[in-house]
Amino acid sequence: MKSVLLLLAVVGAALFSVASADASNAQKQHDVNYLLWKVNENLRDETHKTYAKTFDPEADTSHYSDNGEAVHRLMKELKDHRLLEQKHWFSLFNERQREEALMLFDVFMHCKDWETIVKNAAFFRERMNEGEFVYAVYAGAIHHPLAEHVVLPPLYEVTPHMFTIDTEVIQEAYAAKMRQTPTKIKSSFTGTARNKEQRVAYFGEDIGMNTHHVFWHLEFPFWWRDSYSHKLDRKGENFFWVHNQLAVRFDAERISNYLEPVQELHWEKPIHDGFAPHTSYKYGGAFPSRPDDIHFEDVDGVARVRDMVIYESRIRDAIAHGYIIKEDGTHIDIMNEHGIDVLGDVIESSLYSPNVQYYGALHNTAHIMLGSSNRSHHGKYNMPPGVMEHFETATRDPGFFRLHKYMDNIFREHKDSLPSYSFEDLDFKGVEVTNVAIDGKLETYFEDFEYSLINAVDDTEDIPDVDIDTYVPRLNHKEFSYNIDIKNDKGADTLATVRIYIWPHKDNNGVEFSFDDARWQAIELDRFWVKLSAGDNHIVRKSTDSSVTVSDVPSFKTLMEKTEAALSSGGDLDLHEFESAVGVPNRFLLPKGNENGVEFDLYVCVTDGEKDAAIPDIHTKEEFMHYGSHGVYPDKRPHGYPFDRHVEDERIFEQVTNFHHTMVKIYNHGEHIHHHD
């Protein structure tokens, strides 16, 4: 995440300090806007057009911090005609396509000044595959210190084909373009009412949820090498936590819709739920469908099903032994709170994994296998990749949540092998949470969300654009606040961490969860730091302030208008609240609930802020974490603390005075708000 924490982390900052004054934030935003605008067409900015024609990336290597090594490598591939052609699908899980996108990313990361970044971007945009180009620009803007304040336009407006559920919507957009009439087209979710999975399609197919998933994987990519610029703190643990939170949130939606929690995948059993995406690539035909009850098959050149079974058993062995074996045969002890971090690197298999040879890449390979399960016949029909082979589209497939339930259960096996927290581990002496009340209703509703399809249709510069939008129902909730009363008997000001969790009280059959099963379904609603004064403290925390959520990024059009206004007035462009897109969409803070009200256990846990905080003056920082951050992760505690470990006796949670438990109900009265004609 781009935030104040960037200062702590960018090792190469000195390299850039002189050069960073070379363009205003508004200019940088303008450049990024126009480099991504109509990415399948010609460049529209005159300066960029000139760069694309006249710039020679290799002419002056003094502008690169690696003396041009990265740019020579990419130019050689270009001159040898080895790069993927334009107007072709791109998948990050395709090894060669990923390698090409990262070559361009590597060029960006070694540019010492903004002008060199833009010149390279304009030059390669005209010559490289559009999907590879977009990926490299997004990754570069997130990780390059010079782009710290750039807000990336919403991906669903840059590459709408990857997000717009129904091919017919795109066809209607083309028709509107031909007629030159502004149009608003209704989008709906895939499937029909005959498919009960349809009841939760609003979650997995939500464009904000898809964006969250993509951005998290851009922020903590599995391909990351520290030599790009810095170490990603707690990357493996963040991988565990962000997917755990997606899985438990999905289960809460299922319970709200009278469905049983999701079942984990099994390599030897059929994948019960099929999936028909109803979506097409911009280039390359339709996304393949997967019928119900299909078995996993070997994927030529990628993996065999039996390998996956072996990798899983090696990982579970490591958990039972309490150590991971490194490539050199030495052991890494995982029987501690950092074990989850190593395990996350191993299971995802990022380049941080200490032994890919032995433990494989369970997560990444599983994505390819699920994506390929509908392309079988071993490449015979030359089908493009399935939805599971793109982070943009993966959460639409019910198989995604089954896969992550399977991974999550492996992580749980590890967490359950650690010693339970003792009274001393949980207690915050002299601090008591005396009362927690919710101000406002815990109530959700659906509202129409509109976004532009201008970039979905082909174009010519001679014909002006008309507004072509689509609108889609999205879950939202009414605003509310927590009123928290805390008594501080320590006699002095005390820094405290406040963690707020909820979990479903009963399953879809109305059976209460045991405490030990329930706590593994904890949804983190908020985490923040506060200075408690001596005596009684009354804290009001708004739902809108949650540190785990982010706002929707303004539309591409709004970003462009604001940027151009700032450029022409010479004013400041302040978009800092949208700089991080890593969090869960703010409208998804609460699970849906239903008309009868779904009961949730609400826990407010107040712990010692001095012990927890990994950075100084943490309570004064406004922007921080959204599931991760550049630099040092701000909280020293494990993700999910204090509910991340096996609980022998839940009475301990009632004995500590610094935790408070209450029951709440979340309602959905079927309200649907339309915002258009």
XYZ file of C-alpha atoms in Angstrom:
677
model
C 0.000 0.000 0.000
C 1.192 3.463 -0.738
C 1.119 5.373 2.478
C 3.150 7.246 5.015
C 4.870 3.957 5.709
C 6.599 4.215 2.372
C 9.155 6.421 4.062
C 10.294 3.567 6.222
C 10.902 1.236 3.411
C 12.231 2.517 0.201
C 15.833 1.600 0.404
C 16.577 3.214 -2.915
C 14.959 6.493 -1.933
C 18.260 8.361 -2.097
C 18.541 7.451 -5.770
C 15.366 9.311 -6.530
C 15.433 12.279 -4.219
C 16.976 14.706 -6.678
C 14.964 13.598 -9.647
C 11.579 13.326 -7.968
C 10.893 17.040 -8.317
C 10.814 16.706 -12.095
C 7.040 16.399 -12.483
C 4.037 17.517 -10.436
C 1.538 14.991 -9.094
C -0.992 16.325 -11.588
C 1.460 15.772 -14.469
C 2.212 12.231 -13.285
C -1.495 11.488 -12.963
C -2.090 12.910 -16.457
C 0.612 10.679 -17.924
C -0.700 7.521 -16.267
C -4.294 8.375 -17.270
C -3.361 8.813 -20.929
C -1.026 5.814 -21.070
C -3.924 3.593 -19.942
C -6.757 5.364 -21.797
C -8.044 3.265 -24.732
C -5.129 0.935 -24.297
C -6.082 -1.142 -27.346
C -6.022 1.919 -29.615
C -3.441 4.567 -30.545
C -2.002 6.920 -27.951
C -4.047 10.130 -27.550
C -1.557 12.455 -25.875
C 0.576 14.389 -28.386
C 3.728 14.298 -26.242
C 3.326 10.542 -25.734
C 2.849 10.048 -29.493
C 6.132 11.866 -30.131
C 7.938 9.770 -27.511
C 6.585 6.568 -29.056
C 7.988 7.560 -32.461
C 11.295 9.226 -31.571
C 12.496 7.840 -28.219
C 15.360 5.352 -28.230
C 15.258 3.524 -24.879
C 18.898 2.440 -25.177
C 20.458 5.757 -26.232
C 21.239 7.239 -22.813
C 21.666 4.659 -20.069
C 22.597 7.248 -17.438
C 18.832 7.582 -16.773
C 18.689 4.010 -15.424
C 19.925 2.862 -12.037
C 21.154 -0.428 -13.575
C 23.060 1.211 -16.482
C 20.365 0.048 -18.876
C 20.641 -3.692 -18.212
C 16.858 -4.203 -18.031
C 16.163 -2.096 -21.105
C 18.817 -3.879 -23.198
C 17.230 -7.214 -22.265
C 13.740 -6.106 -23.340
C 14.955 -4.405 -26.535
C 16.772 -7.554 -27.590
C 13.514 -9.558 -27.242
C 11.707 -6.875 -29.245
C 14.299 -6.811 -32.035
C 14.357 -10.615 -32.184
C 10.533 -10.587 -32.607
C 10.085 -12.802 -29.588
C 7.437 -10.729 -27.789
C 3.768 -11.700 -27.728
C 1.815 -9.951 -30.475
C -0.762 -7.258 -29.737
C -4.495 -8.047 -29.778
C -3.964 -11.340 -27.930
C -5.088 -12.438 -24.446
C -2.589 -12.162 -21.568
C -2.433 -14.305 -18.424
C -0.036 -13.786 -15.543
C -0.041 -17.549 -15.009
C 1.420 -18.070 -18.473
C 5.125 -18.208 -17.681
C 6.407 -16.596 -20.869
C 3.778 -13.832 -20.897
C 4.538 -13.059 -17.252
C 8.268 -12.918 -18.031
C 7.640 -10.338 -20.785
C 5.412 -8.143 -18.596
C 8.051 -8.258 -15.842
C 10.808 -7.258 -18.265
C 8.912 -4.023 -18.847
C 8.217 -3.658 -15.111
C 11.955 -4.074 -14.511
C 12.675 -1.254 -16.984
C 10.233 1.026 -15.126
C 11.714 0.160 -11.726
C 15.196 1.193 -12.890
C 14.170 4.563 -14.357
C 15.665 7.360 -12.271
C 13.296 10.118 -13.379
C 9.652 10.476 -14.371
C 10.347 11.534 -17.952
C 12.288 8.330 -18.633
C 9.409 6.268 -17.206
C 6.893 7.992 -19.487
C 9.107 7.786 -22.578
C 9.592 4.051 -22.070
C 5.902 3.528 -21.379
C 4.867 5.372 -24.558
C 7.491 3.553 -26.627
C 6.588 0.048 -25.409
C 2.838 0.639 -25.383
C 2.967 0.867 -29.181
C 5.078 -2.291 -29.474
C 4.049 -4.731 -26.741
C 0.962 -6.766 -25.960
C -1.681 -4.575 -24.308
C -2.327 -6.951 -21.378
C 1.385 -7.194 -20.595
C 1.679 -3.414 -20.849
C -1.248 -2.725 -18.471
C 0.116 -5.207 -15.940
C 3.602 -3.646 -16.001
C 2.190 -0.113 -15.630
C -0.007 -1.081 -12.660
C 2.791 -2.971 -10.911
C 5.256 -0.169 -11.628
C 2.936 2.573 -10.356
C 2.361 0.643 -7.131
C 6.024 -0.071 -6.417
C 8.013 2.817 -7.898
C 8.768 5.612 -5.377
C 8.251 8.254 -8.055
C 4.638 7.133 -8.537
C 3.803 7.249 -4.846
C 0.830 9.622 -5.273
C -0.507 8.296 -8.554
C -4.020 6.875 -8.385
C -4.521 4.011 -10.783
C -7.777 4.243 -12.750
C -10.314 1.507 -11.990
C -9.265 -1.662 -13.807
C -12.893 -2.421 -14.689
C -12.839 0.709 -16.883
C -9.349 0.100 -18.333
C -10.017 -3.526 -19.328
C -13.828 -3.803 -19.076
C -13.926 -7.182 -20.832
C -12.338 -8.774 -17.765
C -15.056 -7.458 -15.447
C -18.270 -7.086 -17.431
C -20.101 -10.290 -16.766
C -22.225 -10.656 -19.856
C -20.956 -10.694 -23.439
C -24.321 -9.262 -24.544
C -23.601 -6.081 -22.574
C -20.443 -5.553 -24.639
C -22.409 -6.201 -27.849
C -24.962 -3.573 -26.805
C -22.095 -1.160 -26.109
C -20.847 -1.633 -29.692
C -24.351 -0.999 -31.026
C -24.591 2.229 -28.987
C -21.214 3.323 -30.337
C -22.385 2.677 -33.907
C -25.584 4.688 -33.312
C -23.580 7.396 -31.489
C -26.187 7.485 -28.715
C -25.289 7.751 -25.013
C -26.536 4.559 -23.352
C -26.842 2.916 -19.908
C -26.974 -0.882 -20.070
C -28.047 -3.139 -17.213
C -25.584 -5.880 -16.221
C -26.697 -8.890 -14.244
C -24.842 -11.767 -12.625
C -24.189 -15.066 -14.371
C -26.359 -18.120 -13.958
C -30.052 -18.461 -13.181
C -32.235 -18.837 -10.109
C -32.134 -22.589 -10.716
C -28.505 -22.539 -9.570
C -28.414 -21.940 -5.817
C -24.822 -20.633 -6.087
C -26.463 -17.718 -7.886
C -27.614 -16.411 -4.482
C -24.043 -15.376 -3.634
C -22.896 -14.322 -7.114
C -23.090 -10.683 -5.977
C -20.045 -11.387 -3.789
C -17.628 -13.259 -6.061
C -18.633 -11.242 -9.142
C -18.473 -7.844 -7.451
C -16.120 -5.605 -9.430
C -14.804 -4.079 -6.192
C -14.022 -7.524 -4.790
C -12.305 -8.492 -8.055
C -10.276 -5.266 -7.937
C -9.301 -5.906 -4.297
C -8.032 -9.360 -5.247
C -6.009 -8.061 -8.216
C -4.507 -5.192 -6.229
C -3.516 -7.369 -3.305
C -1.626 -9.629 -5.727
C 0.003 -6.568 -7.329
C 1.059 -5.274 -3.929
C 2.457 -8.673 -2.821
C 3.204 -10.466 -6.103
C 4.397 -14.080 -6.032
C 7.096 -13.122 -8.591
C 8.598 -10.378 -6.400
C 12.377 -10.221 -5.928
C 13.764 -7.890 -3.272
C 16.292 -6.628 -5.822
C 13.425 -4.669 -7.462
C 13.530 -2.251 -4.524
C 12.719 -3.585 -1.034
C 11.594 -6.564 1.020
C 7.847 -7.152 1.323
C 7.210 -7.470 5.050
C 5.222 -10.517 6.203
C 4.306 -11.347 2.631
C 3.517 -15.015 3.281
C 1.393 -14.230 6.323
C -0.467 -11.540 4.388
C -1.166 -14.127 1.684
C -2.712 -16.381 4.339
C -4.757 -13.604 5.921
C -6.193 -11.884 2.871
C -7.438 -15.201 1.448
C -8.668 -16.382 4.850
C -10.716 -13.194 5.043
C -12.145 -13.734 1.543
C -13.108 -17.296 2.477
C -14.740 -16.441 5.828
C -16.565 -13.467 4.337
C -17.892 -15.715 1.563
C -19.154 -18.232 4.141
C -20.921 -15.443 6.059
C -22.655 -14.445 2.790
C -23.654 -18.070 2.248
C -25.166 -18.361 5.739
C -27.014 -15.075 5.090
C -28.505 -16.738 1.989
C -29.437 -20.079 3.619
C -26.539 -21.958 2.004
C -24.098 -24.295 3.723
C -20.491 -23.100 4.144
C -18.275 -23.861 1.189
C -16.715 -27.336 0.966
C -12.982 -27.635 0.378
C -11.567 -29.006 -2.862
C -10.172 -32.494 -3.002
C -7.649 -33.596 -5.624
C -9.201 -37.056 -5.988
C -12.854 -35.994 -5.957
C -14.876 -34.271 -8.678
C -15.228 -30.477 -8.636
C -18.919 -30.423 -7.844
C -19.945 -26.961 -9.053
C -19.330 -26.104 -12.662
C -19.082 -22.541 -13.871
C -20.192 -20.809 -17.072
C -18.583 -17.364 -17.184
C -20.701 -15.871 -20.030
C -17.745 -13.588 -20.704
C -15.429 -13.059 -23.652
C -11.885 -11.843 -23.973
C -11.385 -8.642 -25.939
C -9.217 -10.808 -28.198
C -9.237 -14.585 -28.166
C -12.846 -15.725 -27.889
C -14.988 -16.707 -24.913
C -13.805 -17.736 -21.463
C -14.215 -21.525 -21.320
C -16.996 -23.050 -19.198
C -16.606 -25.961 -16.800
C -19.357 -28.555 -16.474
C -20.479 -29.877 -13.054
C -18.694 -32.809 -11.427
C -15.565 -32.778 -13.516
C -12.390 -34.458 -12.224
C -9.003 -32.789 -11.976
C -6.744 -33.765 -14.854
C -3.018 -33.442 -15.433
C -2.114 -30.244 -17.268
C 0.556 -30.845 -19.876
C 3.790 -29.086 -19.035
C 2.397 -27.681 -15.763
C 1.580 -30.367 -13.217
C 0.102 -33.755 -12.565
C -2.664 -34.350 -10.071
C -0.523 -36.829 -8.166
C 2.219 -34.182 -7.774
C -0.316 -31.929 -6.054
C -1.183 -34.722 -3.612
C 2.531 -35.210 -2.878
C 3.189 -31.483 -2.384
C 0.249 -31.250 -0.015
C 1.474 -34.183 2.051
C 5.000 -32.716 2.253
C 3.574 -29.411 3.513
C 1.380 -31.163 6.074
C 4.391 -33.207 7.138
C 6.304 -29.977 7.713
C 3.453 -28.728 9.899
C 3.428 -31.959 11.916
C 7.225 -31.807 12.331
C 7.169 -28.098 13.120
C 9.834 -27.161 10.569
C 10.322 -26.437 6.866
C 13.334 -27.962 5.110
C 15.338 -25.394 3.145
C 17.025 -26.191 -0.178
C 20.350 -26.700 1.596
C 18.776 -29.229 3.956
C 18.758 -26.996 7.040
C 15.546 -26.450 8.989
C 13.373 -23.394 9.603
C 11.434 -23.675 12.848
C 7.762 -22.790 12.277
C 6.500 -23.510 15.800
C 6.197 -19.798 16.552
C 4.209 -16.778 15.478
C 6.378 -16.216 12.387
C 5.884 -19.771 11.124
C 2.741 -18.729 9.275
C 4.815 -16.296 7.196
C 7.156 -19.030 5.948
C 4.222 -21.364 5.377
C 2.415 -18.721 3.305
C 5.475 -18.331 1.069
C 5.644 -22.116 0.672
C 1.939 -22.673 -0.062
C 1.484 -19.803 -2.512
C 4.943 -20.467 -3.624
C 6.241 -17.041 -4.160
C 9.922 -16.522 -4.914
C 10.298 -16.163 -1.119
C 9.662 -19.897 -0.724
C 12.700 -21.543 0.907
C 12.310 -24.737 -1.147
C 10.155 -24.701 -4.283
C 11.816 -27.856 -5.563
C 10.490 -29.856 -2.623
C 7.223 -28.133 -1.682
C 6.076 -27.052 -5.146
C 3.685 -24.154 -5.745
C 0.396 -25.492 -4.412
C -1.653 -22.317 -4.814
C -0.397 -21.028 -8.153
C -0.493 -24.458 -9.782
C -4.004 -25.085 -8.418
C -5.205 -21.883 -10.113
C -3.876 -23.164 -13.428
C -5.369 -26.624 -12.881
C -8.793 -25.185 -12.052
C -8.536 -22.837 -15.016
C -7.558 -25.724 -17.267
C -10.186 -28.157 -16.016
C -12.465 -26.754 -18.682
C -9.855 -26.710 -21.446
C -9.140 -30.415 -21.272
C -8.320 -32.523 -24.305
C -4.777 -31.274 -23.717
C -4.790 -28.157 -25.836
C -6.573 -29.890 -28.696
C -9.086 -27.053 -29.122
C -6.661 -24.193 -28.417
C -8.968 -22.574 -25.842
C -7.826 -19.415 -24.012
C -7.235 -19.522 -20.214
C -10.139 -19.997 -17.798
C -11.309 -17.426 -15.223
C -9.094 -18.950 -12.523
C -6.022 -17.949 -14.542
C -6.560 -14.233 -13.970
C -6.706 -12.514 -10.601
C -9.330 -10.155 -12.126
C -11.811 -12.949 -12.765
C -10.879 -15.739 -10.314
C -13.310 -14.914 -7.491
C -16.272 -15.353 -9.847
C -15.722 -19.086 -9.962
C -17.228 -20.889 -6.925
C -14.182 -23.165 -7.319
C -12.022 -20.239 -6.133
C -13.548 -20.314 -2.662
C -13.373 -24.118 -2.513
C -9.671 -23.909 -3.361
C -9.066 -21.278 -0.675
C -11.053 -23.209 1.930
C -8.679 -26.106 1.199
C -5.609 -23.846 1.626
C -7.132 -22.231 4.701
C -7.592 -25.623 6.355
C -3.883 -26.345 5.848
C -3.039 -23.017 7.500
C -5.413 -23.861 10.331
C -3.642 -27.163 10.863
C -0.450 -25.193 11.488
C -2.088 -22.576 13.737
C -3.806 -25.319 15.760
C -0.453 -27.007 16.366
C 0.838 -23.927 18.234
C 0.289 -23.582 21.995
C -2.992 -21.878 22.950
C -2.828 -18.346 24.309
C -2.648 -18.182 28.094
C -4.427 -15.672 30.318
C -1.144 -13.685 30.471
C -0.911 -13.611 26.647
C -4.339 -12.006 26.412
C -4.572 -9.856 29.531
C -3.996 -6.084 29.465
C -3.733 -5.318 33.177
C -5.673 -2.350 34.466
C -7.712 -1.935 31.286
C -11.374 -2.892 31.133
C -13.863 -2.638 28.276
C -17.017 -1.813 30.229
C -19.510 -1.463 27.390
C -19.902 -1.751 23.614
C -22.965 -0.432 21.812
C -23.738 0.042 18.141
C -25.134 3.370 17.068
C -27.301 2.983 13.970
C -28.708 -0.100 12.266
C -26.640 -3.017 11.025
C -28.540 -3.139 7.783
C -27.470 -3.890 4.217
C -29.101 -3.136 0.877
C -28.283 -3.298 -2.826
C -27.629 -0.258 -4.959
C -26.800 0.151 -8.618
C -23.182 0.933 -9.367
C -22.357 2.513 -12.683
C -19.137 2.348 -14.658
C -18.011 3.226 -18.158
C -17.612 0.853 -21.105
C -15.951 3.426 -23.385
C -12.716 1.405 -23.323
C -14.543 -1.789 -24.249
C -15.408 -0.709 -27.777
C -13.105 -0.155 -30.720
C -12.504 3.365 -31.692
C -11.383 5.877 -34.237
C -10.079 9.327 -33.436
C -12.381 10.905 -36.057
C -15.626 10.052 -34.245
C -16.251 11.607 -30.816
C -16.897 9.347 -27.817
C -20.390 8.919 -26.459
C -21.028 7.899 -22.874
C -21.658 4.168 -22.714
C -22.163 2.941 -19.163
C -23.321 -0.217 -17.506
C -24.883 -0.506 -14.077
C -24.772 -3.497 -11.796
C -26.284 -4.152 -8.337
C -23.737 -4.055 -5.499
C -24.098 -4.781 -1.799
C -23.785 -1.812 0.559
C -24.663 -1.085 4.188
C -26.041 1.795 6.198
C -23.457 3.724 8.173
C -23.067 2.945 11.859
C -20.676 3.632 14.742
C -19.221 1.643 17.606
C -19.509 3.246 21.034
C -16.810 1.718 23.180
C -16.340 2.504 26.879
C -12.919 1.684 28.279
C -11.712 2.156 31.832
C -7.999 2.728 32.227
C -6.805 2.145 35.809
C -3.119 2.350 34.964
C -3.036 5.933 36.244
C -1.408 7.300 33.099
C -2.009 7.714 29.367
C -1.793 4.319 27.703
C -1.526 3.339 24.037
C -4.100 0.695 23.126
C -4.830 -1.381 20.037
C -8.528 -1.925 19.360
C -9.472 -4.945 17.252
C -13.059 -5.594 16.196
C -14.238 -8.959 14.854
C -17.550 -10.612 14.076
C -18.448 -14.183 13.200
C -21.711 -16.024 12.486
C -23.310 -17.429 15.644
C -25.043 -20.357 13.904
C -24.655 -22.349 10.707
C -27.256 -22.496 7.917
C -29.169 -25.200 9.832
C -29.445 -23.033 12.925
C -26.854 -25.041 14.882
C -24.527 -22.956 17.071
C -20.859 -23.102 16.183
C -18.491 -24.238 18.913
C -16.249 -21.377 20.032
C -13.189 -23.080 18.539
C -14.821 -23.409 15.110
C -16.467 -19.992 15.261
C -13.260 -18.076 15.993
C -11.681 -19.438 12.805
C -14.485 -17.656 10.924
C -13.677 -14.277 12.463
C -14.167 -11.382 10.042
C -11.941 -8.447 10.885
C -14.064 -5.278 10.821
C -11.491 -2.816 12.099
C -8.130 -2.385 13.805
C -6.913 0.954 15.124
C -4.746 2.546 17.806
C -5.850 5.024 20.447
C -4.310 6.826 23.429
C -6.410 6.055 26.534
C -6.328 8.719 29.209
C -6.402 7.690 32.863
C -9.934 6.878 34.034
C -12.979 6.541 31.798
C -12.703 6.757 27.987
C -15.596 6.918 25.561
C -14.562 6.066 22.000
C -16.800 6.573 18.987
C -15.511 4.835 15.879
C -17.389 5.212 12.578
C -17.836 2.309 10.167
C -16.521 4.612 7.430
C -13.144 4.828 9.233
C -12.447 1.087 9.095
C -8.788 0.382 8.371
C -9.542 -2.821 6.466
C -11.631 -1.193 3.744
C -11.051 1.277 0.905
C -13.351 3.523 -1.136
C -14.083 2.865 -4.781
C -11.597 4.725 -6.961
C -13.217 7.608 -8.908
C -14.191 6.770 -12.476
C -11.611 7.166 -15.237
C -13.550 10.210 -16.511
C -13.582 11.888 -13.065
C -9.859 11.201 -12.601
C -9.167 12.800 -15.984
C -11.348 15.836 -15.293
C -9.765 16.456 -11.867
C -6.270 15.999 -13.277
C -6.754 18.335 -16.229
C -8.352 20.979 -13.954
C -5.343 20.821 -11.600
C -2.922 21.006 -14.535
C -4.571 24.018 -16.136
C -4.944 25.923 -12.844
C -1.509 24.913 -11.591
C -3.327 23.770 -8.432
C -2.589 20.770 -6.305
C -4.147 17.409 -7.161
C -5.095 15.676 -3.931
C -6.361 12.145 -4.381
C -4.580 10.642 -1.366
C -7.639 8.780 -0.073
C -7.613 6.618 -3.225
C -3.896 5.825 -3.299
C -4.389 2.365 -1.856
C -6.798 -0.043 -3.466
C -5.630 -3.049 -1.456
C -8.447 -3.145 1.112
C -11.831 -4.816 0.919
C -14.398 -2.502 -0.753
C -15.951 -0.327 1.993
C -19.449 -1.312 0.898
C -18.568 -4.930 1.768
C -17.655 -4.242 5.396
C -20.737 -6.116 6.669
C -22.019 -9.481 5.446
C -25.455 -9.244 3.839
C -27.593 -10.726 6.619
C -31.229 -11.393 5.691
C -34.799 -10.331 6.405
C -34.948 -12.322 9.662
C -31.631 -10.903 10.844
C -28.498 -13.081 11.032
C -26.918 -13.341 14.471
C -23.234 -12.528 14.793
C -20.889 -12.589 17.758
C -19.123 -9.217 18.022
C -15.807 -9.069 19.860
C -13.938 -5.917 20.783
C -10.409 -6.760 21.957
C -8.231 -4.050 23.462
C -4.546 -4.925 23.799
C -1.308 -3.224 24.744
C -0.492 -0.776 21.955
C 3.112 -0.329 23.097
C 3.724 -4.063 22.643
C 1.781 -4.296 19.386
C 2.949 -1.254 17.450
C 5.782 -1.818 14.997
C 6.133 1.884 14.192
C 6.315 4.980 16.433
C 3.308 7.320 16.966
C 1.055 4.788 15.315
C -2.107 6.327 16.776
C -1.454 9.566 14.865
C -1.171 7.897 11.451
C -4.301 8.299 9.439
C -3.569 6.108 6.458
C -2.217 2.751 7.178
C -2.851 -0.782 6.508
C -5.590 -2.322 4.401
C -4.084 -5.798 4.626
C -0.523 -4.758 4.137
C 1.724 -1.859 3.454
C 5.002 -0.874 1.913
C 7.607 -1.054 4.584
C 7.211 -2.424 8.060
C 3.823 -3.953 8.766
C 2.417 -1.670 11.500
C 1.145 -4.355 13.879
C 3.524 -6.851 15.508
C 0.753 -9.292 16.414
C -0.127 -12.192 14.127
C -3.061 -11.589 11.786
C -6.263 -12.746 13.437
C -4.882 -12.342 16.973
C -6.286 -13.216 19.544
C -8.470 -15.737 17.667
C -5.791 -17.234 15.418
C -4.901 -20.131 17.753
C -6.720 -23.197 19.000
C -8.788 -22.488 22.112
C -8.778 -25.148 24.845
C -11.202 -23.340 27.112
C -13.175 -20.343 25.872
C -13.877 -19.144 29.428
C -10.473 -17.454 29.339
C -11.960 -14.934 26.871
C -14.613 -14.019 29.428
C -12.069 -13.680 32.227
C -9.869 -11.042 30.600
C -11.412 -7.621 31.248
C -9.927 -6.074 28.105
C -12.188 -8.132 25.763
C -15.899 -7.532 25.332
C -18.393 -9.877 23.690
C -21.855 -8.908 22.522
C -24.447 -10.290 20.073
C -25.618 -8.305 17.049
C -27.997 -8.992 14.177
C -27.485 -7.942 10.560
C -30.606 -7.348 8.473
C -31.302 -7.097 4.783
C -34.847 -5.991 3.928
C -34.520 -6.509 0.191
C -34.060 -2.792 -0.434
C -32.630 -1.936 -3.870
C -31.642 1.637 -4.661
C -31.614 2.712 -8.310
C -29.550 5.753 -9.196
C -30.581 6.373 -12.758
C -33.401 6.941 -15.184
